[in-house]
Coordinates of N, CA and C in Angstrom, one line a residue:
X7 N -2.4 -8.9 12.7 CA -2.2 -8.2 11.5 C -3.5 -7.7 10.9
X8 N -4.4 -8.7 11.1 CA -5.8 -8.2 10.4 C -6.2 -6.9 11.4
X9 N -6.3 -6.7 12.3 CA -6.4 -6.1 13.5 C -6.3 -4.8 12.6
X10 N -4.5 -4.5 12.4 CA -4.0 -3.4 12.4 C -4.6 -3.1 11.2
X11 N -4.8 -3.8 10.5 CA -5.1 -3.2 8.9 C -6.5 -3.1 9.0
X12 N -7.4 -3.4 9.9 CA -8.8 -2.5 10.2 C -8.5 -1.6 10.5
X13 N -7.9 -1.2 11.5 CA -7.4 -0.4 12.2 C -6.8 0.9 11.1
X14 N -6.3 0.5 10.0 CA -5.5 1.7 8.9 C -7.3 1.9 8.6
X15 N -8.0 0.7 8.2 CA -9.2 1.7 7.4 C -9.5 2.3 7.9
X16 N -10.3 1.6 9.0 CA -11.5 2.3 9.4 C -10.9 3.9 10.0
X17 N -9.6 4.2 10.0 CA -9.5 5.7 10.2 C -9.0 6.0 9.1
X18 N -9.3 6.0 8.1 CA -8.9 6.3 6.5 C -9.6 7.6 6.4
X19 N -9.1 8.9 6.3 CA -10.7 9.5 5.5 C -10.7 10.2 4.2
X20 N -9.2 10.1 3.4 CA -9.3 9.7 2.2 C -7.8 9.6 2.0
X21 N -7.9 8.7 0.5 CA -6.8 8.2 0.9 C -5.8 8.6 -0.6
X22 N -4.7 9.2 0.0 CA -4.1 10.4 -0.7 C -2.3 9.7 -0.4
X23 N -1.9 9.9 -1.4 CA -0.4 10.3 -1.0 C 0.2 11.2 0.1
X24 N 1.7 10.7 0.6 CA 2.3 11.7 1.6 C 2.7 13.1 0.4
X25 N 2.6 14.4 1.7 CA 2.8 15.6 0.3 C 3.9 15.4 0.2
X26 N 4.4 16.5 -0.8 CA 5.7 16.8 -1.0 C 6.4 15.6 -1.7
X27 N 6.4 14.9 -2.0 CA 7.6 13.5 -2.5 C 8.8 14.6 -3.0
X28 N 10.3 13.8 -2.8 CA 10.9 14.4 -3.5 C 11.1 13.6 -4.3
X29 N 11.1 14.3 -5.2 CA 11.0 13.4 -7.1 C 12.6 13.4 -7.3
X30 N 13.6 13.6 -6.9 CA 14.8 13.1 -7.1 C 15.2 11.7 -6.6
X31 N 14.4 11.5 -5.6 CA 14.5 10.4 -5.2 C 13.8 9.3 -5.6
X32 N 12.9 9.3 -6.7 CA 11.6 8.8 -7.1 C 12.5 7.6 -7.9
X33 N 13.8 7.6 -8.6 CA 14.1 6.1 -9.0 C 14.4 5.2 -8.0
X34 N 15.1 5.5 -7.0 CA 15.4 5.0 -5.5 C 14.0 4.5 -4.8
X35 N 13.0 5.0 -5.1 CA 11.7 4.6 -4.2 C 11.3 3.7 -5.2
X36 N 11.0 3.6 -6.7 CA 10.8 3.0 -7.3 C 11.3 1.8 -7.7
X37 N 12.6 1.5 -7.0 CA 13.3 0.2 -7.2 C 13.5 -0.4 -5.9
X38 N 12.0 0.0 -5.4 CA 11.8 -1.1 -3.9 C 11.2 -2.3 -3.9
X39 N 11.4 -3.4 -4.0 CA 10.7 -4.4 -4.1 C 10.3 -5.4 -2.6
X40 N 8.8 -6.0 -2.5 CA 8.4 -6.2 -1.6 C 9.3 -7.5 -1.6
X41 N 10.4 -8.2 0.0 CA 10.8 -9.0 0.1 C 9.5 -10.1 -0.3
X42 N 10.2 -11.2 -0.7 CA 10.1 -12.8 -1.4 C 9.2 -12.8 -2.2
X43 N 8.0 -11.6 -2.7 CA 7.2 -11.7 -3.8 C 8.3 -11.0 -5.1
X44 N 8.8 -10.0 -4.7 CA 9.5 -8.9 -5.9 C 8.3 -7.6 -6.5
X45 N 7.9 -8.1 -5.9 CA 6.2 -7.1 -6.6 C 6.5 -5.8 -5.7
X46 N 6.6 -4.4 -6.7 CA 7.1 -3.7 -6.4 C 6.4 -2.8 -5.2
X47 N 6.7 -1.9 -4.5 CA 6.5 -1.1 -3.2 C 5.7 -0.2 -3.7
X48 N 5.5 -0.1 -4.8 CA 4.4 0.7 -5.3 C 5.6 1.9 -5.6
X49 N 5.0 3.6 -5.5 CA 6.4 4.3 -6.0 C 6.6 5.5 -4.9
X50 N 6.9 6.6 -5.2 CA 7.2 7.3 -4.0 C 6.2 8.3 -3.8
X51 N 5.1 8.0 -4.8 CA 3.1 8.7 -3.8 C 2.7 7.9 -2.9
X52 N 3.3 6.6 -3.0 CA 3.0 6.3 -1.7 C 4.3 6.0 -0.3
X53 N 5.6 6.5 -0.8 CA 6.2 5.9 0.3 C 7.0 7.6 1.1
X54 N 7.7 7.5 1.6 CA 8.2 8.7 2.8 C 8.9 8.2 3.7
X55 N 9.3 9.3 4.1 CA 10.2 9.3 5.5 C 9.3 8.9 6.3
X56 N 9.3 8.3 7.6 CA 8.6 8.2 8.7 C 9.1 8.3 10.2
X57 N 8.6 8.5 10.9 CA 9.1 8.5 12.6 C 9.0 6.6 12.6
X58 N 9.8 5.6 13.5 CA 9.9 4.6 13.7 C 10.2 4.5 15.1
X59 N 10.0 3.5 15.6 CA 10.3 3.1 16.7 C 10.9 1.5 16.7
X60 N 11.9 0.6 17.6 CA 12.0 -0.3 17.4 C 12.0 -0.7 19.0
X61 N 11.5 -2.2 19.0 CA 11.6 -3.0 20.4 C 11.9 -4.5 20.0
X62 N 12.1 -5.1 21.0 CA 12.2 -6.9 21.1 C 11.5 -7.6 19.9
X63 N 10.3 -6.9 20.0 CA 9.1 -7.4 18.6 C 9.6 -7.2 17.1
X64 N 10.1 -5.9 17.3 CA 10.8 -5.3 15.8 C 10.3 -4.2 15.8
X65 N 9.6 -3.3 14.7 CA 9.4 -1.8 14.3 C 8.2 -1.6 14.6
X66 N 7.7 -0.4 14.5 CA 6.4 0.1 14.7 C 6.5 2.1 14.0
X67 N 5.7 2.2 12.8 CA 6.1 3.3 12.1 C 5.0 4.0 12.8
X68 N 5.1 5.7 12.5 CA 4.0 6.5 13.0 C 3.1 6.8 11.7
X69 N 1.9 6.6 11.0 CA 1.3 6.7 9.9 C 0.2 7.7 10.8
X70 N 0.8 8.7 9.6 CA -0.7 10.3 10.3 C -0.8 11.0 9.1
X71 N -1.0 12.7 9.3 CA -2.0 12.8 7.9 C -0.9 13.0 7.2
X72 N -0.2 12.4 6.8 CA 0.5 12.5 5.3 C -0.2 11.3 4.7
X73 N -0.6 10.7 5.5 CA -1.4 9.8 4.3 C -2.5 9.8 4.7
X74 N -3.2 10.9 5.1 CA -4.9 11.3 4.8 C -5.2 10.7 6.1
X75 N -4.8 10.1 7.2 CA -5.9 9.5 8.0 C -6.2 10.5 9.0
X76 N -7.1 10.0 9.6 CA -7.8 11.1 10.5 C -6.9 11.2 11.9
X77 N -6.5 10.2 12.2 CA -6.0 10.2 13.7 C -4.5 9.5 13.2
X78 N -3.8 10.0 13.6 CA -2.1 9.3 13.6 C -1.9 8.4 14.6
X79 N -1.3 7.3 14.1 CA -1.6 6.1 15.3 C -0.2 5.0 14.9
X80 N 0.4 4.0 15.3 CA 1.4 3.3 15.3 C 1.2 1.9 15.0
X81 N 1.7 1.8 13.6 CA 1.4 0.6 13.1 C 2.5 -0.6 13.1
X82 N 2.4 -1.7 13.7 CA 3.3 -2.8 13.9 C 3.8 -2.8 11.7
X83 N 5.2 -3.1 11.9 CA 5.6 -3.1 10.4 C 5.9 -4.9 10.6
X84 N 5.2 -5.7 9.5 CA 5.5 -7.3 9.1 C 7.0 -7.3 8.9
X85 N 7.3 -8.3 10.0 CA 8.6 -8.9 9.5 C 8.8 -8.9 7.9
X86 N 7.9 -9.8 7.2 CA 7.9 -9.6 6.1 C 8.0 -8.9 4.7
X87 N 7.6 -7.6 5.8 CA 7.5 -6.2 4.6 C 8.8 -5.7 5.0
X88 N 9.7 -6.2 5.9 CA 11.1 -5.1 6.0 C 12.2 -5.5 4.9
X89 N 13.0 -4.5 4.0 CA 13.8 -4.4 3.5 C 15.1 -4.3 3.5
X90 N 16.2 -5.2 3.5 CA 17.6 -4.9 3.9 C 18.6 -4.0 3.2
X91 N 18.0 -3.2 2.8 CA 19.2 -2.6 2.3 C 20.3 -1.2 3.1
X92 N 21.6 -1.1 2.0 CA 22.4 -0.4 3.2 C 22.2 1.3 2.3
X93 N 21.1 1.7 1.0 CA 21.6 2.0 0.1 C 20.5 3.4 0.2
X94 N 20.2 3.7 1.5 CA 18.6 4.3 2.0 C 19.3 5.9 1.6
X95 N 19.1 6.5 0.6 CA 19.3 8.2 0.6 C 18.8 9.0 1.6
X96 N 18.2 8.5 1.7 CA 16.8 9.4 2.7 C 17.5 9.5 4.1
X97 N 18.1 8.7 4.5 CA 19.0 8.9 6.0 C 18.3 9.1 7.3
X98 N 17.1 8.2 6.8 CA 15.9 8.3 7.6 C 14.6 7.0 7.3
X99 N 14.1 6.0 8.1 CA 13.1 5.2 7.5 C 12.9 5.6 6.9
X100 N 12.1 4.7 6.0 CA 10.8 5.0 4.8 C 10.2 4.0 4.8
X101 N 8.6 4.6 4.7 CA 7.7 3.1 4.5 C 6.5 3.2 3.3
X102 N 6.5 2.2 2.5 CA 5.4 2.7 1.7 C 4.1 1.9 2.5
X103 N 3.1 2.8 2.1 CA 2.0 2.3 3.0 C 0.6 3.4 1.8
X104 N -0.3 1.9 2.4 CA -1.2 2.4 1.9 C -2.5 2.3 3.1
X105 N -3.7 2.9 2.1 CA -5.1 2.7 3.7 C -5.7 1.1 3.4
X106 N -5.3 1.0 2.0 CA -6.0 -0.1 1.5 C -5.3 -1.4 1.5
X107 N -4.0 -1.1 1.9 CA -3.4 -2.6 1.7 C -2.4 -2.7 3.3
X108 N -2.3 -1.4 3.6 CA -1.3 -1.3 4.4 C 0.3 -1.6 4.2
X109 N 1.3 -1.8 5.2 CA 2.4 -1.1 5.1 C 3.1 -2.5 3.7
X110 N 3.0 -1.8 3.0 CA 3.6 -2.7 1.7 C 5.4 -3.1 1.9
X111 N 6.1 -1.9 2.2 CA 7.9 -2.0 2.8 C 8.0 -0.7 3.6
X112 N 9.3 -1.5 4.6 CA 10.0 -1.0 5.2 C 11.3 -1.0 4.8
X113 N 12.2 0.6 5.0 CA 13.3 0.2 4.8 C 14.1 0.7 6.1
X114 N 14.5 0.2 6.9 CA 15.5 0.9 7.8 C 16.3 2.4 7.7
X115 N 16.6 3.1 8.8 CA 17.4 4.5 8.1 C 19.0 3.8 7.9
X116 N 19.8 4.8 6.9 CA 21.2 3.7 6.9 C 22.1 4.0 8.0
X117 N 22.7 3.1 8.5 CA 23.5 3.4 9.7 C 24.6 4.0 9.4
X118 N 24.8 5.0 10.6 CA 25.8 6.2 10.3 C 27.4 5.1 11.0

């Protein structure tokens, strides 16, 4: 995990929000809380839709320049940062992520 979170900085090259947020959805992103601390996901300048991938291990999101970095690359998501809910508007991942802390939550897309 230390690994990957070098890996977010050191291709950091500045570190910005994904564009566009939709602000209708901003109380929904806002009422994400990081599983077993409650300490919130931060709000929806930092979180978005994302491409995901899943295997044996579990998830792996695609973080590129929507959030400023220089090279788009595939970051393992912590068991611990995933979120269960069934209640995802977006109808599509979302992950808040930052350069400096890395991927804070995950929420699954909701199943059709």
């Amino acid at each position: 995990m230390a690994v990957a979170a070098g890996l977010a900085l050191s291709q950091a090259a500045v570190a910005a929000p994904p564009d566009s947020p939709n602000a209708t959805l901003a109380p929904w992103f806002e009422s994400l809380r990081q599983p077993g601390t409650g300490a919130s996901c931060c709000s929806i300048a930092d979180c978005g839709t994302v491409e995901f991938r899943q295997d044996r291990d579990g998830y792996e999101v695609l973080i590129d320049g929507r959030w400023k970095m220089s090279k788009p690359f595939w970051l393992r998501v912590p068991p611990n940062r995933i979120i269960d809910r069934i209640d995802n508007p977006t109808n599509r991942a979302v992950v808040c992520f930052t350069p400096e802390a890395g991927i804070l939550c995950f929420v699954r897309p909701a199943e059709s």
